[in-house]
């Protein structure tokens, strides 16, 4: 259980275009989803937190008008990189948090399950 | 600023040995701690979560937590070359309920 999918797994786009990345929790409902970015040989950097039905909360330094996040349902969040530039090339990873993990007794665990990531290259 | 510290490594251990990975954190109010494994070019995979002081075992993995010392560790017994990866320590911050990740420790298991 606790599977998160992400699509596409890789994308190459031209500078100035927009790219949409989808993140889905397949077998649980995710009240909270997170979007991270990771540059080579660096740790994960949290970009934003999204809760279903409300506006995303962006981390300091992340442009909310450039990285549009929509969390339309309990199983789907999307990240749109608008007017992409080469410096936006990175590995984008979503994660989903379930309040109750399927098959796990008890209350909140706050465990996060990561999607496989999307490698974005902007040319 | 709340921080999570890990030795970046690489930590090299021979196959079959015990690998010991350490993590310290600054937020004394943190109650939830997680270890993730990340292979090169892949996303993190949850290995263990631990919430109470002491040891928690799952197969070849044992997580240890000492809240008084603000220290959490991961032991990997009978290390295998397939365990070679970067291990990320994540701490759930009190109040915001977001993870803070350490920079990760790169483990190399030598065949």
PDB file of C-alpha atoms in Angstrom:
ATOM      1  CA  UNK A   1       0.000   0.000   0.000  1.00  0.00           C
ATOM      2  CA  UNK A   2       0.849   3.736   0.086  1.00  0.00           C
ATOM      3  CA  UNK A   3       1.834   4.123  -3.557  1.00  0.00           C
ATOM      4  CA  UNK A   4       2.338   7.505  -5.159  1.00  0.00           C
ATOM      5  CA  UNK A   5       2.621   7.933  -8.897  1.00  0.00           C
ATOM      6  CA  UNK A   6       4.006  10.872 -10.781  1.00  0.00           C
ATOM      7  CA  UNK A   7       3.700  11.757 -14.434  1.00  0.00           C
ATOM      8  CA  UNK A   8       5.622  12.344 -16.587  1.00  0.00           C
ATOM      9  CA  UNK A   9       8.813  10.694 -15.372  1.00  0.00           C
ATOM     10  CA  UNK A  10      10.886  12.965 -17.559  1.00  0.00           C
ATOM     11  CA  UNK A  11      10.205  15.911 -19.818  1.00  0.00           C
ATOM     12  CA  UNK A  12      12.249  18.143 -22.083  1.00  0.00           C
ATOM     13  CA  UNK A  13      10.765  21.494 -22.968  1.00  0.00           C
ATOM     14  CA  UNK A  14      11.843  24.714 -24.616  1.00  0.00           C
ATOM     15  CA  UNK A  15      12.548  27.845 -22.664  1.00  0.00           C
ATOM     16  CA  UNK A  16       9.402  29.917 -22.157  1.00  0.00           C
ATOM     17  CA  UNK A  17       6.943  27.049 -22.268  1.00  0.00           C
ATOM     18  CA  UNK A  18       4.970  25.598 -19.367  1.00  0.00           C
ATOM     19  CA  UNK A  19       5.085  22.084 -18.017  1.00  0.00           C
ATOM     20  CA  UNK A  20       2.511  20.317 -15.853  1.00  0.00           C
ATOM     21  CA  UNK A  21       3.464  17.487 -13.503  1.00  0.00           C
ATOM     22  CA  UNK A  22       0.826  15.256 -11.924  1.00  0.00           C
ATOM     23  CA  UNK A  23       1.091  13.493  -8.593  1.00  0.00           C
ATOM     24  CA  UNK A  24      -1.423  10.868  -7.566  1.00  0.00           C
ATOM     25  CA  UNK A  25      -1.876   8.796  -4.425  1.00  0.00           C
ATOM     26  CA  UNK A  26      -3.077   5.465  -5.764  1.00  0.00           C
ATOM     27  CA  UNK A  27      -4.335   3.549  -2.768  1.00  0.00           C
ATOM     28  CA  UNK A  28      -4.915   6.133  -0.062  1.00  0.00           C
ATOM     29  CA  UNK A  29      -6.326   9.590   0.377  1.00  0.00           C
ATOM     30  CA  UNK A  30      -3.732  12.278   0.788  1.00  0.00           C
ATOM     31  CA  UNK A  31      -4.946  15.284   2.691  1.00  0.00           C
ATOM     32  CA  UNK A  32      -1.538  16.889   2.285  1.00  0.00           C
ATOM     33  CA  UNK A  33       0.882  16.730  -0.602  1.00  0.00           C
ATOM     34  CA  UNK A  34       4.334  18.207  -0.825  1.00  0.00           C
ATOM     35  CA  UNK A  35       6.455  19.297  -3.768  1.00  0.00           C
ATOM     36  CA  UNK A  36      10.231  19.093  -3.585  1.00  0.00           C
ATOM     37  CA  UNK A  37      13.035  19.964  -5.928  1.00  0.00           C
ATOM     38  CA  UNK A  38      16.429  18.316  -5.899  1.00  0.00           C
ATOM     39  CA  UNK A  39      19.523  19.466  -7.731  1.00  0.00           C
ATOM     40  CA  UNK A  40      22.374  17.006  -8.381  1.00  0.00           C
ATOM     41  CA  UNK A  41      24.229  15.909  -5.252  1.00  0.00           C
ATOM     42  CA  UNK A  42      22.036  18.095  -3.061  1.00  0.00           C
ATOM     43  CA  UNK A  43      19.324  17.274  -0.586  1.00  0.00           C
ATOM     44  CA  UNK A  44      15.622  17.698  -1.103  1.00  0.00           C
ATOM     45  CA  UNK A  45      14.321  21.228  -1.001  1.00  0.00           C
ATOM     46  CA  UNK A  46      10.683  21.710  -0.054  1.00  0.00           C
ATOM     47  CA  UNK A  47       8.942  24.041  -2.475  1.00  0.00           C
ATOM     48  CA  UNK A  48       5.376  24.022  -1.248  1.00  0.00           C
ATOM     49  CA  UNK A  49       2.757  22.231   0.776  1.00  0.00           C
ATOM     50  CA  UNK A  50      -0.709  21.721  -0.616  1.00  0.00           C
ATOM     51  CA  UNK A  51      -3.860  20.724   1.153  1.00  0.00           C
ATOM     52  CA  UNK A  52      -6.896  19.485  -0.705  1.00  0.00           C
ATOM     53  CA  UNK A  53      -9.284  22.289  -1.524  1.00  0.00           C
ATOM     54  CA  UNK A  54      -7.112  25.127  -0.297  1.00  0.00           C
ATOM     55  CA  UNK A  55      -4.282  27.267  -1.612  1.00  0.00           C
ATOM     56  CA  UNK A  56      -0.759  25.929  -1.444  1.00  0.00           C
ATOM     57  CA  UNK A  57       1.716  27.270   1.061  1.00  0.00           C
ATOM     58  CA  UNK A  58       5.020  28.139  -0.557  1.00  0.00           C
ATOM     59  CA  UNK A  59       8.408  28.106   1.093  1.00  0.00           C
ATOM     60  CA  UNK A  60      10.417  31.272   1.269  1.00  0.00           C
ATOM     61  CA  UNK A  61      12.076  32.077  -2.044  1.00  0.00           C
ATOM     62  CA  UNK A  62       9.740  29.969  -4.165  1.00  0.00           C
ATOM     63  CA  UNK A  63       7.737  32.036  -6.648  1.00  0.00           C
ATOM     64  CA  UNK A  64       4.092  31.077  -6.399  1.00  0.00           C
ATOM     65  CA  UNK A  65       3.269  32.620  -9.782  1.00  0.00           C
ATOM     66  CA  UNK A  66       5.937  30.525 -11.452  1.00  0.00           C
ATOM     67  CA  UNK A  67       5.191  27.232  -9.719  1.00  0.00           C
ATOM     68  CA  UNK A  68       1.432  26.816  -9.762  1.00  0.00           C
ATOM     69  CA  UNK A  69       0.074  24.108  -7.508  1.00  0.00           C
ATOM     70  CA  UNK A  70      -3.418  22.705  -7.581  1.00  0.00           C
ATOM     71  CA  UNK A  71      -4.676  20.072  -5.156  1.00  0.00           C
ATOM     72  CA  UNK A  72      -8.099  19.415  -6.640  1.00  0.00           C
ATOM     73  CA  UNK A  73      -8.885  16.131  -4.939  1.00  0.00           C
ATOM     74  CA  UNK A  74      -7.685  13.869  -2.157  1.00  0.00           C
ATOM     75  CA  UNK A  75      -5.684  11.835  -4.659  1.00  0.00           C
ATOM     76  CA  UNK A  76      -4.351  14.388  -7.130  1.00  0.00           C
ATOM     77  CA  UNK A  77      -2.033  17.385  -6.982  1.00  0.00           C
ATOM     78  CA  UNK A  78      -0.442  19.131  -9.939  1.00  0.00           C
ATOM     79  CA  UNK A  79       2.584  21.372 -10.259  1.00  0.00           C
ATOM     80  CA  UNK A  80       2.831  23.624 -13.292  1.00  0.00           C
ATOM     81  CA  UNK A  81       6.160  25.237 -14.039  1.00  0.00           C
ATOM     82  CA  UNK A  82       5.251  28.342 -16.027  1.00  0.00           C
ATOM     83  CA  UNK A  83       7.576  30.079 -18.472  1.00  0.00           C
ATOM     84  CA  UNK A  84      10.298  27.551 -17.750  1.00  0.00           C
ATOM     85  CA  UNK A  85      13.941  28.547 -18.043  1.00  0.00           C
ATOM     86  CA  UNK A  86      17.099  26.429 -18.073  1.00  0.00           C
ATOM     87  CA  UNK A  87      17.695  27.183 -14.383  1.00  0.00           C
ATOM     88  CA  UNK A  88      14.401  25.405 -13.625  1.00  0.00           C
ATOM     89  CA  UNK A  89      15.923  22.157 -14.869  1.00  0.00           C
ATOM     90  CA  UNK A  90      15.846  19.839 -11.884  1.00  0.00           C
ATOM     91  CA  UNK A  91      14.382  16.679 -10.382  1.00  0.00           C
ATOM     92  CA  UNK A  92      10.884  17.431  -9.075  1.00  0.00           C
ATOM     93  CA  UNK A  93       9.447  15.013  -6.535  1.00  0.00           C
ATOM     94  CA  UNK A  94       6.048  14.983  -4.917  1.00  0.00           C
ATOM     95  CA  UNK A  95       5.119  13.239  -1.721  1.00  0.00           C
ATOM     96  CA  UNK A  96       1.818  12.482  -0.105  1.00  0.00           C
ATOM     97  CA  UNK A  97       0.876  12.144   3.501  1.00  0.00           C
ATOM     98  CA  UNK A  98      -1.943   9.934   4.641  1.00  0.00           C
ATOM     99  CA  UNK A  99      -3.464  10.530   8.009  1.00  0.00           C
ATOM    100  CA  UNK A 100      -4.021   6.847   8.324  1.00  0.00           C
ATOM    101  CA  UNK A 101      -1.810   4.461   6.421  1.00  0.00           C
ATOM    102  CA  UNK A 102      -3.772   1.581   4.883  1.00  0.00           C
ATOM    103  CA  UNK A 103      -3.407  -1.513   7.012  1.00  0.00           C
ATOM    104  CA  UNK A 104      -1.719   0.321   9.860  1.00  0.00           C
ATOM    105  CA  UNK A 105      -3.588   0.491  13.144  1.00  0.00           C
ATOM    106  CA  UNK A 106      -3.491   3.676  15.133  1.00  0.00           C
ATOM    107  CA  UNK A 107      -3.678   7.364  14.467  1.00  0.00           C
ATOM    108  CA  UNK A 108      -1.596   9.871  12.597  1.00  0.00           C
ATOM    109  CA  UNK A 109       1.803   8.657  11.542  1.00  0.00           C
ATOM    110  CA  UNK A 110       2.850  11.655   9.448  1.00  0.00           C
ATOM    111  CA  UNK A 111       4.682   9.300   7.129  1.00  0.00           C
ATOM    112  CA  UNK A 112       5.256  10.709   3.663  1.00  0.00           C
ATOM    113  CA  UNK A 113       5.394   8.580   0.549  1.00  0.00           C
ATOM    114  CA  UNK A 114       7.292   9.878  -2.420  1.00  0.00           C
ATOM    115  CA  UNK A 115       6.447   9.647  -6.075  1.00  0.00           C
ATOM    116  CA  UNK A 116       9.150   8.456  -8.477  1.00  0.00           C
ATOM    117  CA  UNK A 117      10.020  12.004  -9.506  1.00  0.00           C
ATOM    118  CA  UNK A 118      10.007  13.983 -12.733  1.00  0.00           C
ATOM    119  CA  UNK A 119      13.239  15.013 -14.363  1.00  0.00           C
ATOM    120  CA  UNK A 120      12.713  18.348 -16.114  1.00  0.00           C
ATOM    121  CA  UNK A 121      15.184  19.633 -18.657  1.00  0.00           C
ATOM    122  CA  UNK A 122      14.604  23.071 -20.119  1.00  0.00           C
ATOM    123  CA  UNK A 123      16.535  23.843 -23.281  1.00  0.00           C
TER     124      UNK A 123
ATOM    125  CA  UNK B   1      16.610  27.710  12.645  1.00  0.00           C
ATOM    126  CA  UNK B   2      15.667  24.076  13.032  1.00  0.00           C
ATOM    127  CA  UNK B   3      18.334  21.755  11.665  1.00  0.00           C
ATOM    128  CA  UNK B   4      19.036  18.115  11.011  1.00  0.00           C
ATOM    129  CA  UNK B   5      22.661  17.065  10.746  1.00  0.00           C
ATOM    130  CA  UNK B   6      24.132  13.999   9.119  1.00  0.00           C
ATOM    131  CA  UNK B   7      27.659  13.053   8.187  1.00  0.00           C
ATOM    132  CA  UNK B   8      27.784  13.185   4.392  1.00  0.00           C
ATOM    133  CA  UNK B   9      30.185  10.251   4.120  1.00  0.00           C
ATOM    134  CA  UNK B  10      30.830   8.209   2.155  1.00  0.00           C
ATOM    135  CA  UNK B  11      30.619   5.534   4.793  1.00  0.00           C
ATOM    136  CA  UNK B  12      32.237   2.382   3.459  1.00  0.00           C
ATOM    137  CA  UNK B  13      31.560  -0.984   5.071  1.00  0.00           C
ATOM    138  CA  UNK B  14      32.371  -4.501   3.883  1.00  0.00           C
ATOM    139  CA  UNK B  15      29.568  -6.806   2.835  1.00  0.00           C
ATOM    140  CA  UNK B  16      28.033  -8.567   5.824  1.00  0.00           C
ATOM    141  CA  UNK B  17      29.058  -5.891   8.324  1.00  0.00           C
ATOM    142  CA  UNK B  18      26.824  -3.557  10.331  1.00  0.00           C
ATOM    143  CA  UNK B  19      26.423  -0.054   8.923  1.00  0.00           C
ATOM    144  CA  UNK B  20      25.673   2.645  11.470  1.00  0.00           C
ATOM    145  CA  UNK B  21      24.159   5.914  10.292  1.00  0.00           C
ATOM    146  CA  UNK B  22      23.679   8.841  12.639  1.00  0.00           C
ATOM    147  CA  UNK B  23      21.544  11.945  12.740  1.00  0.00           C
ATOM    148  CA  UNK B  24      21.163  14.791  15.216  1.00  0.00           C
ATOM    149  CA  UNK B  25      18.409  17.383  15.297  1.00  0.00           C
ATOM    150  CA  UNK B  26      17.919  20.732  16.945  1.00  0.00           C
ATOM    151  CA  UNK B  27      14.139  20.938  17.478  1.00  0.00           C
ATOM    152  CA  UNK B  28      13.608  19.581  20.979  1.00  0.00           C
ATOM    153  CA  UNK B  29       9.847  19.465  20.379  1.00  0.00           C
ATOM    154  CA  UNK B  30      10.090  16.988  17.494  1.00  0.00           C
ATOM    155  CA  UNK B  31       8.275  13.711  18.087  1.00  0.00           C
ATOM    156  CA  UNK B  32       8.471  11.864  14.774  1.00  0.00           C
ATOM    157  CA  UNK B  33      11.547  10.679  12.933  1.00  0.00           C
ATOM    158  CA  UNK B  34      12.035   8.909   9.641  1.00  0.00           C
ATOM    159  CA  UNK B  35      14.743   7.233   7.633  1.00  0.00           C
ATOM    160  CA  UNK B  36      14.613   7.217   3.853  1.00  0.00           C
ATOM    161  CA  UNK B  37      16.838   5.503   1.338  1.00  0.00           C
ATOM    162  CA  UNK B  38      17.558   7.210  -1.965  1.00  0.00           C
ATOM    163  CA  UNK B  39      19.325   5.488  -4.813  1.00  0.00           C
ATOM    164  CA  UNK B  40      21.126   7.709  -7.295  1.00  0.00           C
ATOM    165  CA  UNK B  41      18.655   9.278  -9.708  1.00  0.00           C
ATOM    166  CA  UNK B  42      15.637   7.933  -7.827  1.00  0.00           C
ATOM    167  CA  UNK B  43      13.226   9.354  -5.289  1.00  0.00           C
ATOM    168  CA  UNK B  44      13.389   8.602  -1.545  1.00  0.00           C
ATOM    169  CA  UNK B  45      11.870   5.422  -0.193  1.00  0.00           C
ATOM    170  CA  UNK B  46      10.649   5.169   3.405  1.00  0.00           C
ATOM    171  CA  UNK B  47      12.572   2.584   5.424  1.00  0.00           C
ATOM    172  CA  UNK B  48      11.609   3.241   9.014  1.00  0.00           C
ATOM    173  CA  UNK B  49       9.674   5.611  11.207  1.00  0.00           C
ATOM    174  CA  UNK B  50      10.256   5.931  14.940  1.00  0.00           C
ATOM    175  CA  UNK B  51       8.334   7.911  17.525  1.00  0.00           C
ATOM    176  CA  UNK B  52       9.413   6.590  20.938  1.00  0.00           C
ATOM    177  CA  UNK B  53      12.757   6.408  22.684  1.00  0.00           C
ATOM    178  CA  UNK B  54      14.563   3.133  22.243  1.00  0.00           C
ATOM    179  CA  UNK B  55      14.980   0.697  19.407  1.00  0.00           C
ATOM    180  CA  UNK B  56      12.646  -0.317  16.623  1.00  0.00           C
ATOM    181  CA  UNK B  57      13.549  -3.272  14.463  1.00  0.00           C
ATOM    182  CA  UNK B  58      12.311  -4.195  10.999  1.00  0.00           C
ATOM    183  CA  UNK B  59      14.184  -6.991   9.303  1.00  0.00           C
ATOM    184  CA  UNK B  60      17.828  -6.000   8.905  1.00  0.00           C
ATOM    185  CA  UNK B  61      17.099  -2.421   9.938  1.00  0.00           C
ATOM    186  CA  UNK B  62      17.034  -1.023  13.461  1.00  0.00           C
ATOM    187  CA  UNK B  63      16.206   2.577  14.219  1.00  0.00           C
ATOM    188  CA  UNK B  64      17.290   4.016  17.542  1.00  0.00           C
ATOM    189  CA  UNK B  65      15.950   7.184  19.117  1.00  0.00           C
ATOM    190  CA  UNK B  66      17.224   9.174  22.080  1.00  0.00           C
ATOM    191  CA  UNK B  67      15.155  12.314  22.490  1.00  0.00           C
ATOM    192  CA  UNK B  68      17.158  13.557  25.466  1.00  0.00           C
ATOM    193  CA  UNK B  69      20.303  13.581  23.328  1.00  0.00           C
ATOM    194  CA  UNK B  70      18.352  14.624  20.204  1.00  0.00           C
ATOM    195  CA  UNK B  71      19.865  11.758  18.337  1.00  0.00           C
ATOM    196  CA  UNK B  72      18.470   9.158  15.968  1.00  0.00           C
ATOM    197  CA  UNK B  73      20.374   6.404  14.244  1.00  0.00           C
ATOM    198  CA  UNK B  74      19.859   3.616  11.746  1.00  0.00           C
ATOM    199  CA  UNK B  75      21.680   0.299  11.914  1.00  0.00           C
ATOM    200  CA  UNK B  76      21.788  -1.979   8.898  1.00  0.00           C
ATOM    201  CA  UNK B  77      22.815  -5.514   9.740  1.00  0.00           C
ATOM    202  CA  UNK B  78      24.360  -7.916   7.240  1.00  0.00           C
ATOM    203  CA  UNK B  79      24.954  -5.063   4.810  1.00  0.00           C
ATOM    204  CA  UNK B  80      24.602  -5.930   1.137  1.00  0.00           C
ATOM    205  CA  UNK B  81      25.970  -4.140  -1.936  1.00  0.00           C
ATOM    206  CA  UNK B  82      22.343  -3.360  -2.817  1.00  0.00           C
ATOM    207  CA  UNK B  83      22.176  -1.249   0.352  1.00  0.00           C
ATOM    208  CA  UNK B  84      24.608   1.205  -1.239  1.00  0.00           C
ATOM    209  CA  UNK B  85      22.617   4.439  -1.426  1.00  0.00           C
ATOM    210  CA  UNK B  86      22.167   7.772   0.299  1.00  0.00           C
ATOM    211  CA  UNK B  87      20.257   7.571   3.580  1.00  0.00           C
ATOM    212  CA  UNK B  88      18.216  10.594   4.531  1.00  0.00           C
ATOM    213  CA  UNK B  89      17.137  11.394   8.059  1.00  0.00           C
ATOM    214  CA  UNK B  90      13.888  13.359   8.277  1.00  0.00           C
ATOM    215  CA  UNK B  91      12.485  15.027  11.364  1.00  0.00           C
ATOM    216  CA  UNK B  92       8.903  16.221  11.644  1.00  0.00           C
ATOM    217  CA  UNK B  93       9.038  19.730  13.035  1.00  0.00           C
ATOM    218  CA  UNK B  94       6.829  20.625  15.940  1.00  0.00           C
ATOM    219  CA  UNK B  95       4.157  23.130  15.005  1.00  0.00           C
ATOM    220  CA  UNK B  96       4.399  23.108  11.209  1.00  0.00           C
ATOM    221  CA  UNK B  97       4.371  19.305  10.770  1.00  0.00           C
ATOM    222  CA  UNK B  98       6.802  19.533   7.895  1.00  0.00           C
ATOM    223  CA  UNK B  99       9.844  17.372   7.404  1.00  0.00           C
ATOM    224  CA  UNK B 100      13.286  18.783   7.730  1.00  0.00           C
ATOM    225  CA  UNK B 101      15.754  16.558   5.904  1.00  0.00           C
ATOM    226  CA  UNK B 102      19.388  16.062   6.658  1.00  0.00           C
ATOM    227  CA  UNK B 103      21.775  16.274   3.746  1.00  0.00           C
ATOM    228  CA  UNK B 104      22.072  12.491   3.742  1.00  0.00           C
ATOM    229  CA  UNK B 105      24.842   9.975   4.339  1.00  0.00           C
ATOM    230  CA  UNK B 106      26.179   8.106   1.351  1.00  0.00           C
ATOM    231  CA  UNK B 107      26.712   4.440   2.193  1.00  0.00           C
ATOM    232  CA  UNK B 108      28.953   2.160   0.144  1.00  0.00           C
ATOM    233  CA  UNK B 109      28.847  -1.554   0.843  1.00  0.00           C
ATOM    234  CA  UNK B 110      31.913  -3.213  -0.601  1.00  0.00           C
ATOM    235  CA  UNK B 111      31.553  -6.713  -2.041  1.00  0.00           C
TER     236      UNK B 111
END
